Coordinates of N, CA and C in Angstrom, one line a residue:
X17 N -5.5 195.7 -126.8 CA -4.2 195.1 -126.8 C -4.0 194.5 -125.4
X18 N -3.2 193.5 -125.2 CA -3.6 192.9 -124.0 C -2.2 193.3 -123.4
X19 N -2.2 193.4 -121.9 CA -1.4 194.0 -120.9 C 0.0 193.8 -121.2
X20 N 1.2 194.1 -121.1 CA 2.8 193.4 -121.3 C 2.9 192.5 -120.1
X21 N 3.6 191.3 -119.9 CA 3.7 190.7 -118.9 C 5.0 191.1 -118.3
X22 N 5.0 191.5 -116.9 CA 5.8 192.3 -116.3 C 7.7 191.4 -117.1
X23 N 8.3 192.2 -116.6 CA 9.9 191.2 -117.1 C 9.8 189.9 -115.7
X24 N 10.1 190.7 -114.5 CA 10.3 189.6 -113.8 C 9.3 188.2 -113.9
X25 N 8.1 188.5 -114.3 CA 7.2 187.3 -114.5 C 8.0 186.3 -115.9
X26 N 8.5 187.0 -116.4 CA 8.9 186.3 -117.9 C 10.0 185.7 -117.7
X27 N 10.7 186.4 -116.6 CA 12.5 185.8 -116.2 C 11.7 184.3 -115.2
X28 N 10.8 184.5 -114.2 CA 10.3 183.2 -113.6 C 9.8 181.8 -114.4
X29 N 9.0 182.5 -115.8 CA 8.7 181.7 -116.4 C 10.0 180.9 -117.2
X30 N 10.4 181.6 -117.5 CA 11.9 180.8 -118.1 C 12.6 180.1 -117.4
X31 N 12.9 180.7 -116.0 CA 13.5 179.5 -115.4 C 13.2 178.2 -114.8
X32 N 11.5 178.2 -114.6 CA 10.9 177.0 -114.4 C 10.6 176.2 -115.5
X33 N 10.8 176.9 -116.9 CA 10.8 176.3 -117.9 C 12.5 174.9 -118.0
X34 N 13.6 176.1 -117.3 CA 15.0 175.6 -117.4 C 15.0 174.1 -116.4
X35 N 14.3 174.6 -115.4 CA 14.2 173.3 -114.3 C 12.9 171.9 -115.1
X36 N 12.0 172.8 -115.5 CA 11.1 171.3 -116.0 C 12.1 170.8 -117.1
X37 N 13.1 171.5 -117.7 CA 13.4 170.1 -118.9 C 14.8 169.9 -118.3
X38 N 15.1 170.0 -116.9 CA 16.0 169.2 -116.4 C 17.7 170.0 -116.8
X39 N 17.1 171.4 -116.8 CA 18.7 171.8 -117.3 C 19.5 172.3 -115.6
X40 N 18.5 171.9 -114.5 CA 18.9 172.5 -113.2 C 18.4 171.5 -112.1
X41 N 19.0 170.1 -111.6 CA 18.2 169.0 -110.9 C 17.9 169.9 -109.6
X42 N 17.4 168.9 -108.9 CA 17.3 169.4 -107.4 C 18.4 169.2 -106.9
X43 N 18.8 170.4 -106.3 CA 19.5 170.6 -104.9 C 20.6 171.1 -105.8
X44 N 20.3 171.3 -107.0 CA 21.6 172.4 -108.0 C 21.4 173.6 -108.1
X45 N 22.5 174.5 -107.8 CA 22.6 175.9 -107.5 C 22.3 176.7 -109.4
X46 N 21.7 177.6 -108.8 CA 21.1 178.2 -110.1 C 22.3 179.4 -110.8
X47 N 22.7 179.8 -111.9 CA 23.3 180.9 -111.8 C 23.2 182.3 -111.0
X48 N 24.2 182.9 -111.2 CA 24.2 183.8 -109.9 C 23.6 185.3 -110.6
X49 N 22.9 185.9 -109.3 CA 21.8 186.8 -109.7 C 22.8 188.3 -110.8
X50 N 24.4 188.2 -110.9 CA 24.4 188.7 -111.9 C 24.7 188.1 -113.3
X51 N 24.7 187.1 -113.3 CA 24.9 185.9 -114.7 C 23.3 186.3 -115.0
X52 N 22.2 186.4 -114.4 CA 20.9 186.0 -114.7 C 20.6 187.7 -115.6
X53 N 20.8 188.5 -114.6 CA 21.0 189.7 -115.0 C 21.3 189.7 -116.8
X54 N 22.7 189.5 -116.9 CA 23.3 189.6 -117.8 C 22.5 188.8 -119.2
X55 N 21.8 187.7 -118.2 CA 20.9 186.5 -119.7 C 20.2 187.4 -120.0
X56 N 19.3 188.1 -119.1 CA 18.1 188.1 -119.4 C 18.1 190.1 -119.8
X57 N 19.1 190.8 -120.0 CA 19.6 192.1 -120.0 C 18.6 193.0 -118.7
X58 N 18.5 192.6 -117.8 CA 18.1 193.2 -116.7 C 18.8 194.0 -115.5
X59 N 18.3 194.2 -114.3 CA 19.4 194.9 -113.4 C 18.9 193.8 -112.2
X60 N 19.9 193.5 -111.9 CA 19.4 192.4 -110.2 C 18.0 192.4 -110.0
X61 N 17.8 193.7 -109.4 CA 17.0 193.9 -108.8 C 15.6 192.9 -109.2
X62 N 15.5 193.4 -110.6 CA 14.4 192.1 -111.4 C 14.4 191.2 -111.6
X63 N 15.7 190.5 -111.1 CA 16.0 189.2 -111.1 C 15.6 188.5 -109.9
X64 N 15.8 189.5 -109.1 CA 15.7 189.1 -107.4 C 14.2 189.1 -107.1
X65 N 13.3 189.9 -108.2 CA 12.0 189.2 -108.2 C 11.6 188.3 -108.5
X66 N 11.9 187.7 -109.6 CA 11.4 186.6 -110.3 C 11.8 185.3 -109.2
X67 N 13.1 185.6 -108.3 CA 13.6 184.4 -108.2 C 12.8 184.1 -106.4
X68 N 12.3 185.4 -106.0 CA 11.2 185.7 -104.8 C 9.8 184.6 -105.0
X69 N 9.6 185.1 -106.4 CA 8.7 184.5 -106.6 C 8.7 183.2 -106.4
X70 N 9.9 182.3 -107.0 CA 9.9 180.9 -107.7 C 10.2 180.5 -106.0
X71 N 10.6 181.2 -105.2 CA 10.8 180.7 -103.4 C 9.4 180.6 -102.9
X72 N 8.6 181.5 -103.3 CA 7.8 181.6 -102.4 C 6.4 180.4 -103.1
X73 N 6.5 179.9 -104.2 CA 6.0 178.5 -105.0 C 6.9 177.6 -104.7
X74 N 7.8 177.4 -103.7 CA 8.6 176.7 -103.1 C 9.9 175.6 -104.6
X75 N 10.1 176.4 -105.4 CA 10.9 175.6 -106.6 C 12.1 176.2 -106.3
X76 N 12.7 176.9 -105.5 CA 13.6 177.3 -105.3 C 14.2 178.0 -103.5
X77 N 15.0 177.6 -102.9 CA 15.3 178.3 -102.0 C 16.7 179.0 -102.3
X78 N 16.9 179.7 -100.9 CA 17.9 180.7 -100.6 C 18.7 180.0 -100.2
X79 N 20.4 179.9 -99.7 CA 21.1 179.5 -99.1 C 22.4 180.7 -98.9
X80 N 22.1 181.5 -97.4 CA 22.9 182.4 -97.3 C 24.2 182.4 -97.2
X81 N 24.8 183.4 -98.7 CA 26.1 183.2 -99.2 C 26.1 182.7 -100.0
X82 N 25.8 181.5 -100.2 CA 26.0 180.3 -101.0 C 25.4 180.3 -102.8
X83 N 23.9 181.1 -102.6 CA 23.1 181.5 -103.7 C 21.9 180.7 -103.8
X84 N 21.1 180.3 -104.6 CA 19.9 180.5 -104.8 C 19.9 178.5 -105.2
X85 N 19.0 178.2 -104.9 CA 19.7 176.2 -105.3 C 17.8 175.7 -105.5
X86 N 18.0 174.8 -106.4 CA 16.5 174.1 -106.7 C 16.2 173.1 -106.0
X87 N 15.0 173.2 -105.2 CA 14.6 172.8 -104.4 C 13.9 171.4 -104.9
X88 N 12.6 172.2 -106.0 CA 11.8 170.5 -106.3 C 11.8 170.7 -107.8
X89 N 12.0 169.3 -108.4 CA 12.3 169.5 -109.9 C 10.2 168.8 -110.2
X90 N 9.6 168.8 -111.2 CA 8.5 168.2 -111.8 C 8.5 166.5 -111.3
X91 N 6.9 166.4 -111.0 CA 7.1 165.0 -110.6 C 6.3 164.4 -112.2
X92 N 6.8 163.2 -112.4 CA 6.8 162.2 -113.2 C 5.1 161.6 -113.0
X93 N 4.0 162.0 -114.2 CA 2.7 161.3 -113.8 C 2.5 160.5 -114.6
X94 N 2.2 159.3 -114.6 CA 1.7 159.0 -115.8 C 0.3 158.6 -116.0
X95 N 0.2 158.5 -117.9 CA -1.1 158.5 -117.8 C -1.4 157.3 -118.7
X96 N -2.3 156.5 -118.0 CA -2.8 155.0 -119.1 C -3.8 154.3 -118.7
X97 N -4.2 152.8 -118.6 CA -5.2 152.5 -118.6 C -6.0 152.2 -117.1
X98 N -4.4 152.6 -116.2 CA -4.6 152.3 -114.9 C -4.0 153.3 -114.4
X99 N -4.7 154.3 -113.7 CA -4.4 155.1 -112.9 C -4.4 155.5 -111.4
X100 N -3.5 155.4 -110.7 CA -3.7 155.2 -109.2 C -2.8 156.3 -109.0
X101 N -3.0 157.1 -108.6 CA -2.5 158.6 -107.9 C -1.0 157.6 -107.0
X102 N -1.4 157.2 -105.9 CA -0.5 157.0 -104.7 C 0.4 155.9 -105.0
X103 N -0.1 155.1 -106.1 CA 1.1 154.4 -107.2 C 1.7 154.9 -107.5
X104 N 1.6 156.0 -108.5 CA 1.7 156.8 -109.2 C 3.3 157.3 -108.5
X105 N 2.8 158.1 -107.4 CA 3.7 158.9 -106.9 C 4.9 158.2 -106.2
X106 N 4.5 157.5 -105.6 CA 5.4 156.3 -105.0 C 6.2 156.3 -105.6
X107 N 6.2 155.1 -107.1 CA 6.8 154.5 -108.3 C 7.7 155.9 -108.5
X108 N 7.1 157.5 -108.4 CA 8.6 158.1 -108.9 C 9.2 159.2 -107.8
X109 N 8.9 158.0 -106.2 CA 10.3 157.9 -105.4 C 9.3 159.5 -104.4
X110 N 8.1 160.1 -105.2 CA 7.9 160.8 -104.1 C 6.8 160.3 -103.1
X111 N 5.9 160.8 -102.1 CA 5.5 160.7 -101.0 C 4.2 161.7 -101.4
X112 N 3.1 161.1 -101.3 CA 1.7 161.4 -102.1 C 0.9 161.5 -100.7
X113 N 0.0 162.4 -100.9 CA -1.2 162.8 -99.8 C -2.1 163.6 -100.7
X114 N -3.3 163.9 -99.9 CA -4.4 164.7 -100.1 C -5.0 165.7 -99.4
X115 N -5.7 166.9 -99.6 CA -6.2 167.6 -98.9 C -7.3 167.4 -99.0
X116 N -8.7 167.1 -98.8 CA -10.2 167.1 -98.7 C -10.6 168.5 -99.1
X117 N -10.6 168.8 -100.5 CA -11.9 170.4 -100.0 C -13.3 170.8 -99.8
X118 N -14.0 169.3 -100.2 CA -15.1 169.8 -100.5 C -15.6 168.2 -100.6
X119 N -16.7 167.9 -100.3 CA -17.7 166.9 -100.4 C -19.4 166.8 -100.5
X120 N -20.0 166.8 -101.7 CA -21.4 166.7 -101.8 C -21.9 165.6 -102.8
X121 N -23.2 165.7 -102.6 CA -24.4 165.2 -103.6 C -25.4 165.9 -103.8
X122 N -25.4 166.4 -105.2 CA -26.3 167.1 -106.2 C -26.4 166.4 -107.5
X123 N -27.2 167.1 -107.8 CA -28.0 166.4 -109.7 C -26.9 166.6 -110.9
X124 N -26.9 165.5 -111.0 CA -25.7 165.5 -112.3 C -26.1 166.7 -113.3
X125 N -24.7 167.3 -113.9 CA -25.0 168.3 -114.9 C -25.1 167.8 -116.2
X126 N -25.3 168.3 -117.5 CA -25.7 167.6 -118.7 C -23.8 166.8 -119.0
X127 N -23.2 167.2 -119.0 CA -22.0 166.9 -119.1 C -21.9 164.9 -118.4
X128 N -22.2 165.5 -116.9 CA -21.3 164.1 -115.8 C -22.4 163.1 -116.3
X129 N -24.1 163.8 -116.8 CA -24.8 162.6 -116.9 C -24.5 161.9 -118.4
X130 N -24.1 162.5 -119.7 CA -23.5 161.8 -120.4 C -22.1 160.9 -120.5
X131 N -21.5 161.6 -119.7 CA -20.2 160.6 -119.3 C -20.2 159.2 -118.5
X132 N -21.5 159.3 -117.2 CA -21.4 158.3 -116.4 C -22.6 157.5 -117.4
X133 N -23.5 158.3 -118.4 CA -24.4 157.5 -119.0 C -25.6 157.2 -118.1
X134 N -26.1 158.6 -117.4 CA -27.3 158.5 -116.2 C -28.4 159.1 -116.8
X135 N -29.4 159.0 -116.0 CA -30.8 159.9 -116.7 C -30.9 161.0 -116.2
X136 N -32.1 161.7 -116.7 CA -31.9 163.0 -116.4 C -32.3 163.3 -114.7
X137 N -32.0 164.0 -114.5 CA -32.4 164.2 -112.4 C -31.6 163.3 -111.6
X138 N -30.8 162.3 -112.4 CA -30.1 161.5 -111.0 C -28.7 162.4 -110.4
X139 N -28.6 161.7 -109.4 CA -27.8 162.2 -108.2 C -26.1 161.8 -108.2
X140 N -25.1 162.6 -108.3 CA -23.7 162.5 -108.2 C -23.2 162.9 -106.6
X141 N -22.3 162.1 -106.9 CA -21.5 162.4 -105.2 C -20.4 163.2 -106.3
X142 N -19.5 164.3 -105.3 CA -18.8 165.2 -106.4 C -17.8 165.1 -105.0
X143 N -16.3 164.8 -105.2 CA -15.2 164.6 -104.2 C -14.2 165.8 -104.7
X144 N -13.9 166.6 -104.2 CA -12.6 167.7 -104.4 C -11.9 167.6 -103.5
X145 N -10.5 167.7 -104.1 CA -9.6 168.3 -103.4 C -8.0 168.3 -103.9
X146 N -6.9 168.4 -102.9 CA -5.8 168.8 -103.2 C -5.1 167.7 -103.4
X147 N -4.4 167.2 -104.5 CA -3.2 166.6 -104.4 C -1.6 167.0 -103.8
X148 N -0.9 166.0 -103.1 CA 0.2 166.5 -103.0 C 1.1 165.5 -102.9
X149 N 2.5 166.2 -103.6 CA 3.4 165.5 -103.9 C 4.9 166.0 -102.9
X150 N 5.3 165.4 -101.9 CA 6.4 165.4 -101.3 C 5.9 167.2 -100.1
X151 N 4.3 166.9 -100.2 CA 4.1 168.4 -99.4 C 4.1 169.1 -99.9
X152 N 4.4 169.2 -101.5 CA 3.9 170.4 -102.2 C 2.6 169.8 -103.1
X153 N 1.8 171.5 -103.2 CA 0.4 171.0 -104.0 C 1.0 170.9 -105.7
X154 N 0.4 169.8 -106.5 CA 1.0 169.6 -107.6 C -0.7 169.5 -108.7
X155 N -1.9 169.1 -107.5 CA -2.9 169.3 -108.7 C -4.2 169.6 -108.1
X156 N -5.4 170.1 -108.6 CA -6.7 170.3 -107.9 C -7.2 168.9 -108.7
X157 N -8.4 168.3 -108.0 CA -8.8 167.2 -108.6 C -10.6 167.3 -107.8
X158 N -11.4 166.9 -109.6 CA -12.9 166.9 -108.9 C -13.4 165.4 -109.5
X159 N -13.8 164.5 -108.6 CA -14.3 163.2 -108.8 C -15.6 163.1 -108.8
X160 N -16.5 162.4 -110.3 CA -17.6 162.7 -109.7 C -17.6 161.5 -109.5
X161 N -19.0 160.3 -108.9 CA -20.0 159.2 -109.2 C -21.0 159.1 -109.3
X162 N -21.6 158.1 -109.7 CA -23.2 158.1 -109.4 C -23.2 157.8 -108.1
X163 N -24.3 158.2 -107.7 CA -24.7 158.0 -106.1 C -25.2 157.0 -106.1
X164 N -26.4 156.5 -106.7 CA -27.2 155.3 -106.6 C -26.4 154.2 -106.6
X165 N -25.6 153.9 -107.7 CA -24.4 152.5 -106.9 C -23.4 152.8 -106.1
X166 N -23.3 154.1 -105.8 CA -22.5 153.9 -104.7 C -22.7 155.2 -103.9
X167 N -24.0 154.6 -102.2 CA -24.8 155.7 -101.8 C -24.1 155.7 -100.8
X168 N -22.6 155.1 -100.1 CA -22.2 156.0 -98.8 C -20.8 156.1 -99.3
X169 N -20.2 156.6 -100.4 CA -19.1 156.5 -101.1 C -18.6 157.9 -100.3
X170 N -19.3 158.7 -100.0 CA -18.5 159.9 -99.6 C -18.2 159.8 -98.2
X171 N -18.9 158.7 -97.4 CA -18.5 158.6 -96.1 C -17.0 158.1 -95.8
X172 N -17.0 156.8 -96.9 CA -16.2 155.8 -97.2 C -14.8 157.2 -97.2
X173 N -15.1 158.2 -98.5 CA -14.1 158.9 -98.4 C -13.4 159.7 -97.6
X174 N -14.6 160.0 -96.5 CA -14.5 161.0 -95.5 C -12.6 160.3 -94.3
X175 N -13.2 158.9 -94.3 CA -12.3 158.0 -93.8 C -10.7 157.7 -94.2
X176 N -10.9 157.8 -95.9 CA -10.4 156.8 -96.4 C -9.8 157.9 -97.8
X177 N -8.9 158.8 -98.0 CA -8.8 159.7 -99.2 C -8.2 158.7 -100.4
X178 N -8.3 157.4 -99.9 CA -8.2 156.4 -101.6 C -9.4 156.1 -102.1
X179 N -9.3 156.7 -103.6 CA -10.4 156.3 -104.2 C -11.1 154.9 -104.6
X180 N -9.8 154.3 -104.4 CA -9.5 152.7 -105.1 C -10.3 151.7 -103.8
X181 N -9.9 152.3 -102.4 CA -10.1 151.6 -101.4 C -11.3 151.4 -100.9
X182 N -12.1 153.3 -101.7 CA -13.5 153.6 -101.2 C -14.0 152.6 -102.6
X183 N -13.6 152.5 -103.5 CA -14.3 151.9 -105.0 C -15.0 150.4 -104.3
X184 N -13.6 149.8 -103.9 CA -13.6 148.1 -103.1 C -14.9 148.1 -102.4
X185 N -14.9 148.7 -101.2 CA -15.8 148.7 -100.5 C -17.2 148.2 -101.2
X186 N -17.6 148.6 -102.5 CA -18.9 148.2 -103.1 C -18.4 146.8 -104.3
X187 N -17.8 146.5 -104.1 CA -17.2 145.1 -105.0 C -16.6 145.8 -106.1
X188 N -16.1 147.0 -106.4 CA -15.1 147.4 -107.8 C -13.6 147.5 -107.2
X189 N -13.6 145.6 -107.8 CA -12.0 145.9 -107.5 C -11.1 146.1 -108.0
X190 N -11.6 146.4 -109.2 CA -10.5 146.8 -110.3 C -11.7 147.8 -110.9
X191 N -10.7 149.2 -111.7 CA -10.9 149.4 -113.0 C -10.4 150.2 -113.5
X192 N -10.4 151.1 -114.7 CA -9.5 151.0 -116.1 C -10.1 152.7 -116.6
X193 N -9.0 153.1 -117.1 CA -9.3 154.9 -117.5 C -9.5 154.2 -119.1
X194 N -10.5 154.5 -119.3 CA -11.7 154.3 -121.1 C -10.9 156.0 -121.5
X195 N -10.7 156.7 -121.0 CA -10.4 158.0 -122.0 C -10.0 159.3 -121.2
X196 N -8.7 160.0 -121.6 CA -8.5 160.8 -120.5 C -8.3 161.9 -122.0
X197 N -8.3 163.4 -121.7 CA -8.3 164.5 -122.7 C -7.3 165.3 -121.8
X198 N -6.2 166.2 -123.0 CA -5.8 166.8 -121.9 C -5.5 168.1 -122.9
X199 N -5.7 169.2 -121.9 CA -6.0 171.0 -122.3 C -4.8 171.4 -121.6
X200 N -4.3 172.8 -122.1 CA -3.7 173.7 -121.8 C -4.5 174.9 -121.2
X201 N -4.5 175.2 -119.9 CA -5.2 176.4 -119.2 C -4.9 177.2 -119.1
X202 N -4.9 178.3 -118.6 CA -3.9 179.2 -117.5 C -5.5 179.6 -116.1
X203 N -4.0 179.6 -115.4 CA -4.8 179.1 -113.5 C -5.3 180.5 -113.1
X204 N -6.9 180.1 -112.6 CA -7.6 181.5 -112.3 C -7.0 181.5 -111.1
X205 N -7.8 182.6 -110.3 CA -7.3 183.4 -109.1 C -7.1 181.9 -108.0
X206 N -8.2 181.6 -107.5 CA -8.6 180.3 -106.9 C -7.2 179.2 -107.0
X207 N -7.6 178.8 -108.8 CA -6.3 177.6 -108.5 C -4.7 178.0 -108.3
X208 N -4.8 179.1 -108.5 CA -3.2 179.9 -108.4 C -3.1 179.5 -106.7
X209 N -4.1 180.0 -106.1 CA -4.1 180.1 -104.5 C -3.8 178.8 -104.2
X210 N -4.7 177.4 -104.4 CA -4.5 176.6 -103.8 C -2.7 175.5 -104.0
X211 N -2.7 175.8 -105.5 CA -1.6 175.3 -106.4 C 0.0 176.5 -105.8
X212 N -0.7 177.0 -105.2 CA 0.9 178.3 -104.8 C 1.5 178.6 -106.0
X213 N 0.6 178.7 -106.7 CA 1.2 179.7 -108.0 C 0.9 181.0 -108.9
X214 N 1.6 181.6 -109.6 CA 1.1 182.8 -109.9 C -0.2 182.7 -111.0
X215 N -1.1 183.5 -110.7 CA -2.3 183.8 -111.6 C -2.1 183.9 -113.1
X216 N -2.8 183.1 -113.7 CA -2.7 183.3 -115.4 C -1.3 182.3 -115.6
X217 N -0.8 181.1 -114.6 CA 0.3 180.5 -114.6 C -0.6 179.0 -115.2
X218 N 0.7 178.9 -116.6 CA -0.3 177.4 -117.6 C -0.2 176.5 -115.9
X219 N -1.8 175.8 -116.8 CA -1.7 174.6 -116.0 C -2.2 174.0 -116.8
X220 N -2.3 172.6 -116.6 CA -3.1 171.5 -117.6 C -4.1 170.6 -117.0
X221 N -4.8 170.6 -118.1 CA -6.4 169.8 -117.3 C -6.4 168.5 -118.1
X222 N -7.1 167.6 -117.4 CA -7.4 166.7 -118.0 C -8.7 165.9 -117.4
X223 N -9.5 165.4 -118.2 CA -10.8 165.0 -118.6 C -10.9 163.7 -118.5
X224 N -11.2 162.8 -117.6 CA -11.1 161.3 -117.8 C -12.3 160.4 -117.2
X225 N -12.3 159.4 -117.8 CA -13.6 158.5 -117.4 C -12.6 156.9 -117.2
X226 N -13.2 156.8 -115.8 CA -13.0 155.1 -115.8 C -14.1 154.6 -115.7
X227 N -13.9 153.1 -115.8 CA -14.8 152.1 -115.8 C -14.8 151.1 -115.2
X228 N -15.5 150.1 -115.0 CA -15.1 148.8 -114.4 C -14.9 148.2 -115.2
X229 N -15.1 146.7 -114.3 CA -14.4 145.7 -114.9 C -15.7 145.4 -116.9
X230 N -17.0 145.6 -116.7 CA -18.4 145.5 -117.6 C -17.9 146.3 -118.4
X231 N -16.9 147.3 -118.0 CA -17.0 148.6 -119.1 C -18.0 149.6 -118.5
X232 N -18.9 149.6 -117.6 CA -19.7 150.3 -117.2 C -19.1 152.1 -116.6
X233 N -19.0 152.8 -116.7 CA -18.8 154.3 -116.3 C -19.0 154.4 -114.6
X234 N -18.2 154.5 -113.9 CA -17.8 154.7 -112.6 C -17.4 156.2 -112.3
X235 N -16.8 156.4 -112.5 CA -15.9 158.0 -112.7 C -15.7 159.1 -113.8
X236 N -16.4 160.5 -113.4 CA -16.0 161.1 -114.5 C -14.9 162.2 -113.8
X237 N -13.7 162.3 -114.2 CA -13.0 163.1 -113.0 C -12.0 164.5 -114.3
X238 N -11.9 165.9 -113.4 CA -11.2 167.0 -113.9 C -10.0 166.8 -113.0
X239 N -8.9 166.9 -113.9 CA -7.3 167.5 -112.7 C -6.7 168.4 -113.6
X240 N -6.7 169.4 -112.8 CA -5.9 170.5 -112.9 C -4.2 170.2 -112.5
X241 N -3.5 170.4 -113.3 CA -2.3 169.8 -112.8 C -1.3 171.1 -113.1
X242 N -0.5 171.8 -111.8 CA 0.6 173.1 -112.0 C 1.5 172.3 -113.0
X243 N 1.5 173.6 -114.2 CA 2.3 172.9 -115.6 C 4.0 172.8 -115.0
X244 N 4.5 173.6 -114.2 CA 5.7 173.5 -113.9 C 6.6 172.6 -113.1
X245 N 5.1 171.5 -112.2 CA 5.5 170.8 -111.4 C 5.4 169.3 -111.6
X246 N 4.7 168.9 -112.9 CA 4.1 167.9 -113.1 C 4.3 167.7 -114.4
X247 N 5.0 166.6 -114.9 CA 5.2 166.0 -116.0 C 4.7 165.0 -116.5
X248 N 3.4 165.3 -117.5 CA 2.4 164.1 -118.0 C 3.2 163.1 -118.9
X249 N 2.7 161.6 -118.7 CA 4.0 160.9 -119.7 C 2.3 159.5 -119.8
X250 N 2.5 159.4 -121.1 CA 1.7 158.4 -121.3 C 2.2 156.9 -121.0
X251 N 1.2 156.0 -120.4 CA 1.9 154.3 -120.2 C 1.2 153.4 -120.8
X252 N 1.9 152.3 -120.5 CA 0.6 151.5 -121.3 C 0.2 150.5 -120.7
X253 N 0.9 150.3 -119.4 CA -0.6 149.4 -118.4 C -0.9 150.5 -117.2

């Protein structure tokens, strides 16, 4: 039988549930820790956890006296045949960056070499790192490519954390998401850490391949996106 999930975890999850569907905007004061009490039949005290918690994933601060007020509501992503992260974010009014975690080239796995459509033994550049939205982390993201058309692409990135700008660089000046999949997870130890969220907290993945302009396979990329912070919306250019 699998463990009970503690209350205060269940009172946090509810209330980030109340903020993602917009029942609490930013910078609106949350009910007060005996109203929450009273919802949720608890004693403060376990209220005053859950709501620890949702401060310290920064969706919530303190305001002494005053009570407890929502800090960042879900940002707006969308998903279609053109995807640009720092469009993306801009277009809904927030302020986009990246963290760098990791950069290599090794042998594609059976997976990236069917997606990119490579043979067996060739070589991927693999780009990770953090997304962020207004300074908070909102997703983990792993980019692969082939190496051979594009052999100083990670240098380009080292410079340059747009993918679009490092893509130019080799003549791809345009191209187009052929298929994106999306899962429901829950966040190992790792992505809880980097995402500032609690462990076994849904997140959502998604699976996508772009292409150029030929249709040719350019990118096979995973993003893990915090379910609480990020609201997937499909578009259509």
């Amino acid at each position: 039988m699998p463990p009970r999930t503690p209350i205060w975890k269940a009172i946090a999850a509810s209330l980030r549930n109340d903020i993602a569907e917009g029942l609490y905007a930013k910078g609106h004061k949350l009910p007060t820790e005996t109203a929450l009490a009273a919802r949720f039949g608890v004693n403060r005290h376990t209220v005053r956890h859950a709501l620890s918690a949702m401060a310290d994933e920064g969706l919530v601060y303190t305001r002494r006296g005053s009570g407890v007020f929502v800090q960042t509501t879900p940002t707006d992503y969308p998903i279609g045949p053109r995807v640009r992260y720092h469009q993306n974010l801009k277009a809904a009014g927030r302020t986009p960056a990246k963290t760098v975690l990791s950069r290599e080239t090794r042998p594609a796995n059976a997976a990236e070499r069917a997606a990119l459509e490579l043979d067996e033994g060739a070589l991927v550049h693999v780009y990770e790192g953090l997304s962020l939205s207004d300074n908070q982390a909102i997703a983990l993201f792993r980019s692969v490519f082939p190496a051979e058309r594009f052999p100083e692409l990670l240098n380009y990135l080292a410079d340059n954390s747009s993918v679009t700008a490092a893509l130019a660089q080799f003549g791809v000046t345009d191209y187009t998401r052929a298929s994106t999949r999306v899962n429901a997870k829950l966040a190992t130890a790792t992505q809880a850490l980097h995402l500032q969220i609690s462990e076994h907290a849904p997140i959502l993945r998604t699976i996508s391949v772009n292409v150029d302009s030929n249709g040719v396979p350019i990118e096979v990329g995973r993003t893990w996106f915090a379910g609480d912070k990020v609201t997937l919306t499909l578009a259509d250019t």
